[in-house]
PDB file of C-alpha atoms and ligand atoms in Angstrom:
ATOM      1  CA  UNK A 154       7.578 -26.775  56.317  1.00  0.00           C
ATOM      2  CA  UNK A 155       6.754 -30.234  57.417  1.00  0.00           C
ATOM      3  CA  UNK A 156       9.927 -31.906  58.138  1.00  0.00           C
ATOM      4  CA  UNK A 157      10.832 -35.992  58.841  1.00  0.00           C
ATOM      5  CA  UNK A 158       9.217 -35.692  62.117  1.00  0.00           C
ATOM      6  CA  UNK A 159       6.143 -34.378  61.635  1.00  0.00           C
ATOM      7  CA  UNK A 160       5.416 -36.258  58.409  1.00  0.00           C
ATOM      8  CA  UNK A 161       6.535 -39.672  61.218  1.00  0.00           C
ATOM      9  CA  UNK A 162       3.880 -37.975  63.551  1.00  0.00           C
ATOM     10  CA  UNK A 163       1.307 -37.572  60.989  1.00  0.00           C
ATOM     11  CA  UNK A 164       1.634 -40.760  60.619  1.00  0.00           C
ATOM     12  CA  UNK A 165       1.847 -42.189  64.019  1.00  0.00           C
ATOM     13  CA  UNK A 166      -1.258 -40.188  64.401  1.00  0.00           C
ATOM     14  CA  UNK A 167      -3.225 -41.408  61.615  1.00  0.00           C
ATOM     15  CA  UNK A 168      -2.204 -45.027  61.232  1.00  0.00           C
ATOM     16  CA  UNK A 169      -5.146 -46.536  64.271  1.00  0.00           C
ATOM     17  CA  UNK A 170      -7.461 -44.469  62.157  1.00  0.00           C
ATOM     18  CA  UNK A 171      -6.749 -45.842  58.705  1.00  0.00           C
ATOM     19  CA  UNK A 172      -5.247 -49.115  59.070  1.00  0.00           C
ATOM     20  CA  UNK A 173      -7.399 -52.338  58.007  1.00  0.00           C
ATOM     21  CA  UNK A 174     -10.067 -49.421  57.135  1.00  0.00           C
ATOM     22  CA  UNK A 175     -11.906 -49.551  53.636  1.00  0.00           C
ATOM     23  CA  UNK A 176     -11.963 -46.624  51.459  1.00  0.00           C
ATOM     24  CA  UNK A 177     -15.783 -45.739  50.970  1.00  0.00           C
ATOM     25  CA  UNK A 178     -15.385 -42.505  48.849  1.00  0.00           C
ATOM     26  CA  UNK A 179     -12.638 -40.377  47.207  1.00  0.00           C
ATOM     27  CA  UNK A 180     -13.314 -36.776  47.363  1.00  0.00           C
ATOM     28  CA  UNK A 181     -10.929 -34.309  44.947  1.00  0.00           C
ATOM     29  CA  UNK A 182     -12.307 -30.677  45.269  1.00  0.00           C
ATOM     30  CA  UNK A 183      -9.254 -29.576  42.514  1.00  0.00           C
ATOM     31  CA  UNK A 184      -7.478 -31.416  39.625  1.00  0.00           C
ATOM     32  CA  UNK A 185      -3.776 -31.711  41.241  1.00  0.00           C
ATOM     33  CA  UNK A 186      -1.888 -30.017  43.869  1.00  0.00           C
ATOM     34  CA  UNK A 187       1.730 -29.797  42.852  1.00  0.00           C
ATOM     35  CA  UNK A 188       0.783 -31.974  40.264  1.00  0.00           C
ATOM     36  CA  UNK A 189      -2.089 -33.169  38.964  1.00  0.00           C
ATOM     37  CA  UNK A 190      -3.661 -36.258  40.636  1.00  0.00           C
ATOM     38  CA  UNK A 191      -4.001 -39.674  39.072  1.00  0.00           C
ATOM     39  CA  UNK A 192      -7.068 -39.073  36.776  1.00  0.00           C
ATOM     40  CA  UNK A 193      -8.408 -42.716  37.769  1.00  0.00           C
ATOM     41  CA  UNK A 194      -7.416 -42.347  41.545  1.00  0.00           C
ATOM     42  CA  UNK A 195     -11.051 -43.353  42.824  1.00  0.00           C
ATOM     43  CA  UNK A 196     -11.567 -46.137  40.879  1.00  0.00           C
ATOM     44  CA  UNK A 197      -8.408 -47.348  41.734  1.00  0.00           C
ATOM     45  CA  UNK A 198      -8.809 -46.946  45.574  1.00  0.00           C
ATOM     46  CA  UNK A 199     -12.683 -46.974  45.963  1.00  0.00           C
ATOM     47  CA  UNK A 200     -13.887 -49.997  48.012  1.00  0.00           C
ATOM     48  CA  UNK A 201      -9.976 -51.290  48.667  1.00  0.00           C
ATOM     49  CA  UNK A 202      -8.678 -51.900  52.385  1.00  0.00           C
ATOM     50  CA  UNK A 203      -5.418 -50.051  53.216  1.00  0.00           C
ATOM     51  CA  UNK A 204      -3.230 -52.787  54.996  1.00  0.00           C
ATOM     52  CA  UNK A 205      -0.738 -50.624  56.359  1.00  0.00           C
ATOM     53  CA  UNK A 206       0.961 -47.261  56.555  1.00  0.00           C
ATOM     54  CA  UNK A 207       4.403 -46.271  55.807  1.00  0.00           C
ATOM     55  CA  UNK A 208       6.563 -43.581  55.200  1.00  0.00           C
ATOM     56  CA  UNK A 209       9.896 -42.647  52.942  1.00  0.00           C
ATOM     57  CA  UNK A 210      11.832 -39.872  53.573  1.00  0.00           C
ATOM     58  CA  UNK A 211       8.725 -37.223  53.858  1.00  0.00           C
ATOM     59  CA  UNK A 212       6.232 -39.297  51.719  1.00  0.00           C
ATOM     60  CA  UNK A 213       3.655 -40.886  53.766  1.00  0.00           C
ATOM     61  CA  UNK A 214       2.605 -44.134  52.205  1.00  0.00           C
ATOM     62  CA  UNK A 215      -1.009 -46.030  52.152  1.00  0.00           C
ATOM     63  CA  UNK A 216      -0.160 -49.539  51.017  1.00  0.00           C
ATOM     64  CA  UNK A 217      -2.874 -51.099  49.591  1.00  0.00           C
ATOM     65  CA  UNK A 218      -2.906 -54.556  48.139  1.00  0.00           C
ATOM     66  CA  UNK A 219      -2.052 -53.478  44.520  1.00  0.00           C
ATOM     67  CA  UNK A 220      -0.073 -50.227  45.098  1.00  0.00           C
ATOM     68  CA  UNK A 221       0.284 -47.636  47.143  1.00  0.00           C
ATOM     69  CA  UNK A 222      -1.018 -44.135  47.902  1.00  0.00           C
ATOM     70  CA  UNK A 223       2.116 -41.594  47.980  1.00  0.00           C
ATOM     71  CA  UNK A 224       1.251 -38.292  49.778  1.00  0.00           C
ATOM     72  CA  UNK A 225       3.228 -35.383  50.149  1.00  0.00           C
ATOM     73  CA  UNK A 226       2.493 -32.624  52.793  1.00  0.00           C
ATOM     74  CA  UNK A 227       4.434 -29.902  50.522  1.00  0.00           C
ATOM     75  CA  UNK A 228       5.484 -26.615  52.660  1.00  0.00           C
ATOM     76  CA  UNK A 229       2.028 -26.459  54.721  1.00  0.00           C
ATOM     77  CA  UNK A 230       0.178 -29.306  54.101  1.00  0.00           C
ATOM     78  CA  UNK A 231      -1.508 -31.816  57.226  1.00  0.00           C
ATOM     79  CA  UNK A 232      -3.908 -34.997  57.459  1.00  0.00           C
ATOM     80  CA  UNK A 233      -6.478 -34.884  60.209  1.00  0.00           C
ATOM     81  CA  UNK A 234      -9.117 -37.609  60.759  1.00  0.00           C
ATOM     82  CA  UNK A 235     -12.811 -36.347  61.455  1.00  0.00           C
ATOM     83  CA  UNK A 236     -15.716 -37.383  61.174  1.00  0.00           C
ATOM     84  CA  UNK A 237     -17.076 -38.104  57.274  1.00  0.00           C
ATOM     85  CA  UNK A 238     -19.886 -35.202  57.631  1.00  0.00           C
ATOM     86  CA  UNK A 239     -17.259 -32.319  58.713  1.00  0.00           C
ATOM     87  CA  UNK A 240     -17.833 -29.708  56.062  1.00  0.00           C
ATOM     88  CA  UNK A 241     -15.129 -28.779  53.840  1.00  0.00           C
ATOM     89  CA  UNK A 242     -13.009 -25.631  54.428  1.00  0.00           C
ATOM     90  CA  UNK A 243     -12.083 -23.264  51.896  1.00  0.00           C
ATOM     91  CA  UNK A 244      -7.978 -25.500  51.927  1.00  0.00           C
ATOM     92  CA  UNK A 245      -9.318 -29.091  52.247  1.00  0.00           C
ATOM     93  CA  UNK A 246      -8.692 -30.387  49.248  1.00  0.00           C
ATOM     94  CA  UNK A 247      -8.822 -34.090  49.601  1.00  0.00           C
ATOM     95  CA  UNK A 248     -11.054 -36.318  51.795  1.00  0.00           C
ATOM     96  CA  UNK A 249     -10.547 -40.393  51.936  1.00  0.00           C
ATOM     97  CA  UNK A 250     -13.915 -41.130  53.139  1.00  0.00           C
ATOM     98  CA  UNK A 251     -13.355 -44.385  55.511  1.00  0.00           C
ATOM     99  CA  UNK A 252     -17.053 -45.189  56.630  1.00  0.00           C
ATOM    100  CA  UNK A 253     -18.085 -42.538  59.535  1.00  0.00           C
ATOM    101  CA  UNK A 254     -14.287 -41.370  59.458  1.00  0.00           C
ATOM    102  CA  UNK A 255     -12.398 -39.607  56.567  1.00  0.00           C
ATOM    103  CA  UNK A 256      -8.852 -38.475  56.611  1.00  0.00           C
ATOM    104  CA  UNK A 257      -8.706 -34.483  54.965  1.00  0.00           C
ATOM    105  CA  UNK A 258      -5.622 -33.273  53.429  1.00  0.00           C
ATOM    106  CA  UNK A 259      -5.879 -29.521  54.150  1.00  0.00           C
ATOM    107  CA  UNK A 260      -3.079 -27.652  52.645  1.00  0.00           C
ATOM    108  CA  UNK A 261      -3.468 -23.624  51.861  1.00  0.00           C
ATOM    109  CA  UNK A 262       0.174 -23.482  49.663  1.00  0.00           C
ATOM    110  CA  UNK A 263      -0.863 -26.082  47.841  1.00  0.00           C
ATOM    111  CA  UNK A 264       2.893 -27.697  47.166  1.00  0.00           C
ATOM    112  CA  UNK A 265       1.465 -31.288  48.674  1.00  0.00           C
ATOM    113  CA  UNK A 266       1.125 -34.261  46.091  1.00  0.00           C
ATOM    114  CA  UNK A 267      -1.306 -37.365  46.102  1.00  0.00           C
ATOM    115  CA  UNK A 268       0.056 -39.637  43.533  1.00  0.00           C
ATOM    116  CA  UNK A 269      -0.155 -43.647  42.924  1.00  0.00           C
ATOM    117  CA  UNK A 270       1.917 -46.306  42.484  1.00  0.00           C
ATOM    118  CA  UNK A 271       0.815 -49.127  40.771  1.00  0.00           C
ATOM    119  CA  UNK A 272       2.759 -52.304  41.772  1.00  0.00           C
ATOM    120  CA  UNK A 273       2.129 -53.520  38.335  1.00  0.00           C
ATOM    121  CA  UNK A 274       5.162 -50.785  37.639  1.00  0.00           C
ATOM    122  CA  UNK A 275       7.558 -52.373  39.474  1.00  0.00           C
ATOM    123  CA  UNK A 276       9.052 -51.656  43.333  1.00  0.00           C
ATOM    124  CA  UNK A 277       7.721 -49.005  45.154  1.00  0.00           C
ATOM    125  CA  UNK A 278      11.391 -47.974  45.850  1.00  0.00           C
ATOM    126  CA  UNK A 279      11.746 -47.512  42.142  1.00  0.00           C
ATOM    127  CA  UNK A 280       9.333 -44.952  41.841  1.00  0.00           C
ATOM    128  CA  UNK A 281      10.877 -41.991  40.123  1.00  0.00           C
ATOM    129  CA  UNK A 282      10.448 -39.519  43.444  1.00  0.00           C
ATOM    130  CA  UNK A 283      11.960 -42.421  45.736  1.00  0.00           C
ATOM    131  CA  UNK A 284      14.729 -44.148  44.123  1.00  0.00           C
ATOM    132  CA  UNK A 285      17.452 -41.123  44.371  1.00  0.00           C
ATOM    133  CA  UNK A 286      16.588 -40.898  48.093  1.00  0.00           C
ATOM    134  CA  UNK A 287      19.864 -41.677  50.204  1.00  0.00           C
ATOM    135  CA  UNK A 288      18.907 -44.384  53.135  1.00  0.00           C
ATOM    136  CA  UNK A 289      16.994 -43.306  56.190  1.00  0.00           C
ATOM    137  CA  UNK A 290      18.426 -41.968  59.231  1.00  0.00           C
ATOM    138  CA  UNK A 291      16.388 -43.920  61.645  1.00  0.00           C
ATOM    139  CA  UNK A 292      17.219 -47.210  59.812  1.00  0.00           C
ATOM    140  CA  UNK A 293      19.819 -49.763  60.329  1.00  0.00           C
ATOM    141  CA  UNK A 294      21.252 -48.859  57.003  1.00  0.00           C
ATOM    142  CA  UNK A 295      22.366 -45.487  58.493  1.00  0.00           C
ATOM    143  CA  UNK A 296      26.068 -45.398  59.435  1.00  0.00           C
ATOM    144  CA  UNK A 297      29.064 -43.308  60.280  1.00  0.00           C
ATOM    145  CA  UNK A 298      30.883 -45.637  57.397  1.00  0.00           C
ATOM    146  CA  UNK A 299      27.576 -44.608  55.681  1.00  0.00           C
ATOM    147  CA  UNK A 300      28.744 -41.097  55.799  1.00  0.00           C
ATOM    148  CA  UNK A 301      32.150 -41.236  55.621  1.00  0.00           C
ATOM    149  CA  UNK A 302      32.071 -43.082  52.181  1.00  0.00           C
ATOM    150  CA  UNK A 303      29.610 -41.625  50.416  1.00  0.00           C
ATOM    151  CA  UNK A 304      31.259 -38.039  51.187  1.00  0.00           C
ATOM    152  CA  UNK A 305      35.032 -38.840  49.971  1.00  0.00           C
ATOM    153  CA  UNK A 306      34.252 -37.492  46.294  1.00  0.00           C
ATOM    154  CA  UNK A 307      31.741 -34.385  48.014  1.00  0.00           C
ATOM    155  CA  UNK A 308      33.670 -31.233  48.574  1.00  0.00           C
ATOM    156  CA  UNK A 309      30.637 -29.174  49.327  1.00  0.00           C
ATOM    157  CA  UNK A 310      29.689 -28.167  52.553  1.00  0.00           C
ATOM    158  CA  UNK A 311      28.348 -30.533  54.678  1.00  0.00           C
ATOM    159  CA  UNK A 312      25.279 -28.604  55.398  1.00  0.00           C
ATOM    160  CA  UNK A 313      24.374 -28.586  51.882  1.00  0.00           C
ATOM    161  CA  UNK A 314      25.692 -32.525  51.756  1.00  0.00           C
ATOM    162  CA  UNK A 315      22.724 -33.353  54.523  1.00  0.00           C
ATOM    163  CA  UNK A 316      20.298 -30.949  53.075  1.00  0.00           C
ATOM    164  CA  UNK A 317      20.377 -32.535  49.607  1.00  0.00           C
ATOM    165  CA  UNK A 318      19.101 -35.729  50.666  1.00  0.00           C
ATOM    166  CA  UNK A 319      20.887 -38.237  48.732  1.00  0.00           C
ATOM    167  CA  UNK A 320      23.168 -39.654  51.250  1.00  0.00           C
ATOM    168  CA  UNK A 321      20.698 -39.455  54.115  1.00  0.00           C
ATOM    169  CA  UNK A 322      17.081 -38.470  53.612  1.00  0.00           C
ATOM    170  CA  UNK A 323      14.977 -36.318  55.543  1.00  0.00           C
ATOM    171  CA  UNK A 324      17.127 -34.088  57.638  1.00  0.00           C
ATOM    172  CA  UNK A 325      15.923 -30.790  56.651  1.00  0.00           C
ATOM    173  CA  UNK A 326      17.154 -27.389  57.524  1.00  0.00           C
ATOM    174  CA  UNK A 327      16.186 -26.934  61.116  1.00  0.00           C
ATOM    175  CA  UNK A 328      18.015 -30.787  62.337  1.00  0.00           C
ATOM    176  CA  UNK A 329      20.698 -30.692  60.073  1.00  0.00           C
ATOM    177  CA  UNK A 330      21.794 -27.056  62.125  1.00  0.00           C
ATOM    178  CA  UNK A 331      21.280 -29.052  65.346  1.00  0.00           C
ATOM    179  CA  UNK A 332      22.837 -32.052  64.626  1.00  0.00           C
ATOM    180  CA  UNK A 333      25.900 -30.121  63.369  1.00  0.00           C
ATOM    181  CA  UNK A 334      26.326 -27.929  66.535  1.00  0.00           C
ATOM    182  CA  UNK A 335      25.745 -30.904  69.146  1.00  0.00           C
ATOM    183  CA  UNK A 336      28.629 -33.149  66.585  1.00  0.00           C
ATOM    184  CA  UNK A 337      30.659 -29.609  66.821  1.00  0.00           C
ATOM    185  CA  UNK A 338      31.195 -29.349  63.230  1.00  0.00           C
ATOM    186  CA  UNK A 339      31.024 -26.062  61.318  1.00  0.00           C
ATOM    187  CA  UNK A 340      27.915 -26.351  58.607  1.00  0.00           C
ATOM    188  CA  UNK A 341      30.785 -24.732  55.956  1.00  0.00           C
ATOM    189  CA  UNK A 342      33.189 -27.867  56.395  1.00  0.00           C
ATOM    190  CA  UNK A 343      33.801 -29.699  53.385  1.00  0.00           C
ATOM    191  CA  UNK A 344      32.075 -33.318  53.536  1.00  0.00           C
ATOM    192  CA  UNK A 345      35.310 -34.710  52.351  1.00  0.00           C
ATOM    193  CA  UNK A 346      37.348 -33.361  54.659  1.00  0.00           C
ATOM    194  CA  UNK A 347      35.479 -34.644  57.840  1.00  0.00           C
ATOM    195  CA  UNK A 348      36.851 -37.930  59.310  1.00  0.00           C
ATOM    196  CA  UNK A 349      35.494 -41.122  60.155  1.00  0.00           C
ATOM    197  CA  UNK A 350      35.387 -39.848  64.195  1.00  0.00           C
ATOM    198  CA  UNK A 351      33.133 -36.646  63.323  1.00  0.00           C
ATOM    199  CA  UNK A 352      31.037 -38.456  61.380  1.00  0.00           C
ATOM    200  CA  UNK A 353      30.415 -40.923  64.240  1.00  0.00           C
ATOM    201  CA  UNK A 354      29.191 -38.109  66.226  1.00  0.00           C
ATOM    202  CA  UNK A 355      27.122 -36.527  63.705  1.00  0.00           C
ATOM    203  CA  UNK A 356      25.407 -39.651  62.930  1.00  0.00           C
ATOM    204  CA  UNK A 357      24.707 -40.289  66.595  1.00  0.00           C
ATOM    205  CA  UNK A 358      23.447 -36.276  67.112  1.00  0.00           C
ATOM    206  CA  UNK A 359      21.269 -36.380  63.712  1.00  0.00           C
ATOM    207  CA  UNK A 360      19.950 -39.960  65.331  1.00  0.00           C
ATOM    208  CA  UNK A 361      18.983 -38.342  68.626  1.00  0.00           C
ATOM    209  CA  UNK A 362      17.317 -35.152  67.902  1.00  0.00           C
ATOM    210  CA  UNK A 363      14.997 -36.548  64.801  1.00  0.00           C
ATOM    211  CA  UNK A 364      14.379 -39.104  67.670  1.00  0.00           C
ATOM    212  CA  UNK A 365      13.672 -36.457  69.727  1.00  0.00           C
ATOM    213  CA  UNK A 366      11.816 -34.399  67.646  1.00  0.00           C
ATOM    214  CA  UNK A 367       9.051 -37.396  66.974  1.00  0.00           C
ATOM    215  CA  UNK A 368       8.962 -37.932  71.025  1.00  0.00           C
ATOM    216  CA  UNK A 369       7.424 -34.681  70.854  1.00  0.00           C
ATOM    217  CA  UNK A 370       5.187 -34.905  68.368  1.00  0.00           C
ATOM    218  CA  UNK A 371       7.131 -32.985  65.765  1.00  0.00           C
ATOM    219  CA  UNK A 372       8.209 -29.088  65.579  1.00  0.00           C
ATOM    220  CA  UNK A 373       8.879 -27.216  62.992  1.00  0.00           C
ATOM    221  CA  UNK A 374       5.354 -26.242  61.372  1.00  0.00           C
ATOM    222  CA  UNK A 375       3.713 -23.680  63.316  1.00  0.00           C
ATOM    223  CA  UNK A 376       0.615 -24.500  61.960  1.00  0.00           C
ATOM    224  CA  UNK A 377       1.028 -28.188  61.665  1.00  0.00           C
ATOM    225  CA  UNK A 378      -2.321 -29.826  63.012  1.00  0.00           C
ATOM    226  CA  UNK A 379      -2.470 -33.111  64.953  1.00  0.00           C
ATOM    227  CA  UNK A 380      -4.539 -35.913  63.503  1.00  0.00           C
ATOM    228  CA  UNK A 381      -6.966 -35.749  66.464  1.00  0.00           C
ATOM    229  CA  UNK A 382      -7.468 -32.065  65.384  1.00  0.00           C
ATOM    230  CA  UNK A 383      -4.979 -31.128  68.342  1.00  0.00           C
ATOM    231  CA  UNK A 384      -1.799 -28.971  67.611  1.00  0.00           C
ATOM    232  CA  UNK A 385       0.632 -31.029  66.761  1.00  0.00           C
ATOM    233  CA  UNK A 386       3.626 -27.881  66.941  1.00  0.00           C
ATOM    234  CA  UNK A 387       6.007 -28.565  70.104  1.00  0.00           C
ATOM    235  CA  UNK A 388       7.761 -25.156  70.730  1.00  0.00           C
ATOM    236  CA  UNK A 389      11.277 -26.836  70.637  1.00  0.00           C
ATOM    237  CA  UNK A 390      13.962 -25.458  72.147  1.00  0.00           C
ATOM    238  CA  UNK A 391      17.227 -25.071  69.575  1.00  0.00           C
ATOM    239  CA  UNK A 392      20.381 -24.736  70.411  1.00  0.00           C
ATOM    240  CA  UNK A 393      21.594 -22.863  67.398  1.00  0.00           C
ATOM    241  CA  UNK A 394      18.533 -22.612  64.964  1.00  0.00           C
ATOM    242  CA  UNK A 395      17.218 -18.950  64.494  1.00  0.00           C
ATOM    243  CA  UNK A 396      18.702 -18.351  67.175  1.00  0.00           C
ATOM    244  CA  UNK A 397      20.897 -15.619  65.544  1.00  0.00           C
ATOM    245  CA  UNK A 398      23.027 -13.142  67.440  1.00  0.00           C
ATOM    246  CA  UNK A 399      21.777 -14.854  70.832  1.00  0.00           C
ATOM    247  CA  UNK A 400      23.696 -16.909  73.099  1.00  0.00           C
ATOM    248  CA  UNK A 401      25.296 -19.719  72.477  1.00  0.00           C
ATOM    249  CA  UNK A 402      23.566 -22.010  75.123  1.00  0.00           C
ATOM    250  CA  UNK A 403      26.967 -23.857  75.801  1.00  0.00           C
ATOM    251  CA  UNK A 404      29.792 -21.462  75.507  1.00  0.00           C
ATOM    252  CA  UNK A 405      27.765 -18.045  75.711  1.00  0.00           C
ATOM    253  CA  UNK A 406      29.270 -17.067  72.199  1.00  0.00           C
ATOM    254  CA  UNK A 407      27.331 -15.061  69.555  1.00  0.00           C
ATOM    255  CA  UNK A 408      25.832 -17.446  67.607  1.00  0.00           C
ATOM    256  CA  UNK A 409      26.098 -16.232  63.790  1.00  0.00           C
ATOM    257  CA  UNK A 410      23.479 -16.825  60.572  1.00  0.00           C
ATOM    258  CA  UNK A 411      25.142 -17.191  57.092  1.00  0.00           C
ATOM    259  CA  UNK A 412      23.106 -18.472  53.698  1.00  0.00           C
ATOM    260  CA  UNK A 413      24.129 -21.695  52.522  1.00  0.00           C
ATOM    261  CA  UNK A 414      22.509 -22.501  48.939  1.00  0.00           C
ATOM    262  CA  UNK A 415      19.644 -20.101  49.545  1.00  0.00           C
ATOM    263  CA  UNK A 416      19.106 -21.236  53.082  1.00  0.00           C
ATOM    264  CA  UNK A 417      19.833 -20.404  56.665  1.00  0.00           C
ATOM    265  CA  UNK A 418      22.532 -21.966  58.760  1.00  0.00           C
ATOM    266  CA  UNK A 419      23.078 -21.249  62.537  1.00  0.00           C
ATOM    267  CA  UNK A 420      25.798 -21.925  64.652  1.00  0.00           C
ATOM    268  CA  UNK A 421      28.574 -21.206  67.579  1.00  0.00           C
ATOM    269  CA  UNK A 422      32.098 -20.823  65.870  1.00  0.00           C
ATOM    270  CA  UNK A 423      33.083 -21.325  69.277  1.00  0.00           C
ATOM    271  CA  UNK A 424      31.567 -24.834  69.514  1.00  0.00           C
ATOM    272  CA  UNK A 425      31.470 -25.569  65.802  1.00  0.00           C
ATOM    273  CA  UNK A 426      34.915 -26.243  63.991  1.00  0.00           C
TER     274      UNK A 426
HETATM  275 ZN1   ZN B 550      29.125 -22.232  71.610  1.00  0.00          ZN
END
């Protein structure tokens, strides 16, 4: 699945492509994909300039002068730029013809989304799959404090805090079991019972390796595709992430696998308290 970095790489990646281009066609080879696409999505884009790109939590975001294109890469989707005459493959389901150069959603699971937002509706930040996200961890608005606060009243684990996404967005399952093992805190900890001085080293650790993981041009889709039609998949090295019953690259512990709300957590109770 497409996590924070390698929606920020697809990005990266596409942005000299689209940026200041014109749209020239709109090509939807289904109805929806996770849900059904804006029935009046070419007329509304057809012949309009996207100004910029930008991206919230794992939405990537065309901005065009009266809304914006929100696009979702679901669990497999990508965006590639080719050339406007590349044939269509049996999971390319969207093409945003920009003269001799299109950008093609391909995405075989088909959990993606293409939706508009019309800034006639208000704030882009209002729309209803943005406006519960918590702040993003890259920004300024991302604290320790941040943390600490909104976790007093949270007595879940903090795993499952990160995972849910409304504190801090965009730290899926794979960083939030790094961050947690280089901050040495136990994924099963309580959120409210972490202090002010672990948080200040999570929030520097969950800083670093999303950092890290967009220096390298993103990791955790194996079949994520750059945008010049290049892999895009870095074969990261983890310290704790499926790495169960291996070595713990620090201590040389066993380093265990539990299920935390339906999903996998990794990590050294050695290193991890
Ligand atoms: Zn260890």
């Amino acid at each position: 699945m497409p996590e924070l970095p390698e929606v920020e790489v697809t990005r990266l990646g596409v942005n000299p492509h689209v940026e200041g281009k014109t749209v020239t066609e709109l090509i939807l080879r289904r109805d929806g994909l996770r849900w059904p696409f804006p029935a009046n999505l070419r007329e509304l884009i057809l012949h309009q300039t996207i100004l910029s790109t930008g991206r919230r939590g794992k939405y990537l975001l065309l901005h065009f002068h009266h809304g914006s294109l929100l696009i979702h890469l679901g669990m497999s989707g990508n965006l590639r730029i080719m050339p406007s005459t590349t044939p269509p493959q049996k999971h390319d389901h969207v093409d945003i013809l920009l003269g001799e150069q299109m950008m093609r959603l391909t995405d075989p699971r088909r959990f993606g989304a293409v939706l508009w937002h019309d800034h006639a509706d208000g704030a882009l930040e209002e729309h209803l799959l943005l406006r519960h996200l918590g702040v993003e961890p890259l920004s300024d608005q991302f604290s320790p404090e941040l943390l600490f606060k909104q976790t007093r009243q949270r007595n879940a684990a903090i795993k499952q805090v990160l995972l849910a996404g409304d504190v801090v967005v965009g730290v899926g399952n794979i960083y939030a079991s790094e961050s947690l093992f280089r901050a040495g805190i136990n994924p099963k900890t309580a959120a409210n019972r972490i202090s002010l001085k672990r948080y200040q080293a999570l929030a520097i650790a969950i800083r670093e390796i999303l950092a890290q993981a967009i220096s390298r041009g993103g990791s955790s889709l194996k079949d994520f595709v750059g945008a010049d039609g290049k892999t895009g998949y870095f074969q990261q090295s983890y310290f704790v992430y499926d790495r169960a019953g291996e070595p713990c690259r620090v201590c040389q512990g066993t380093i265990r696998h539990i299920t935390q709300g339906q999903r996998s957590s990794f990590y050294c109770v050695n290193c991890q308290k």
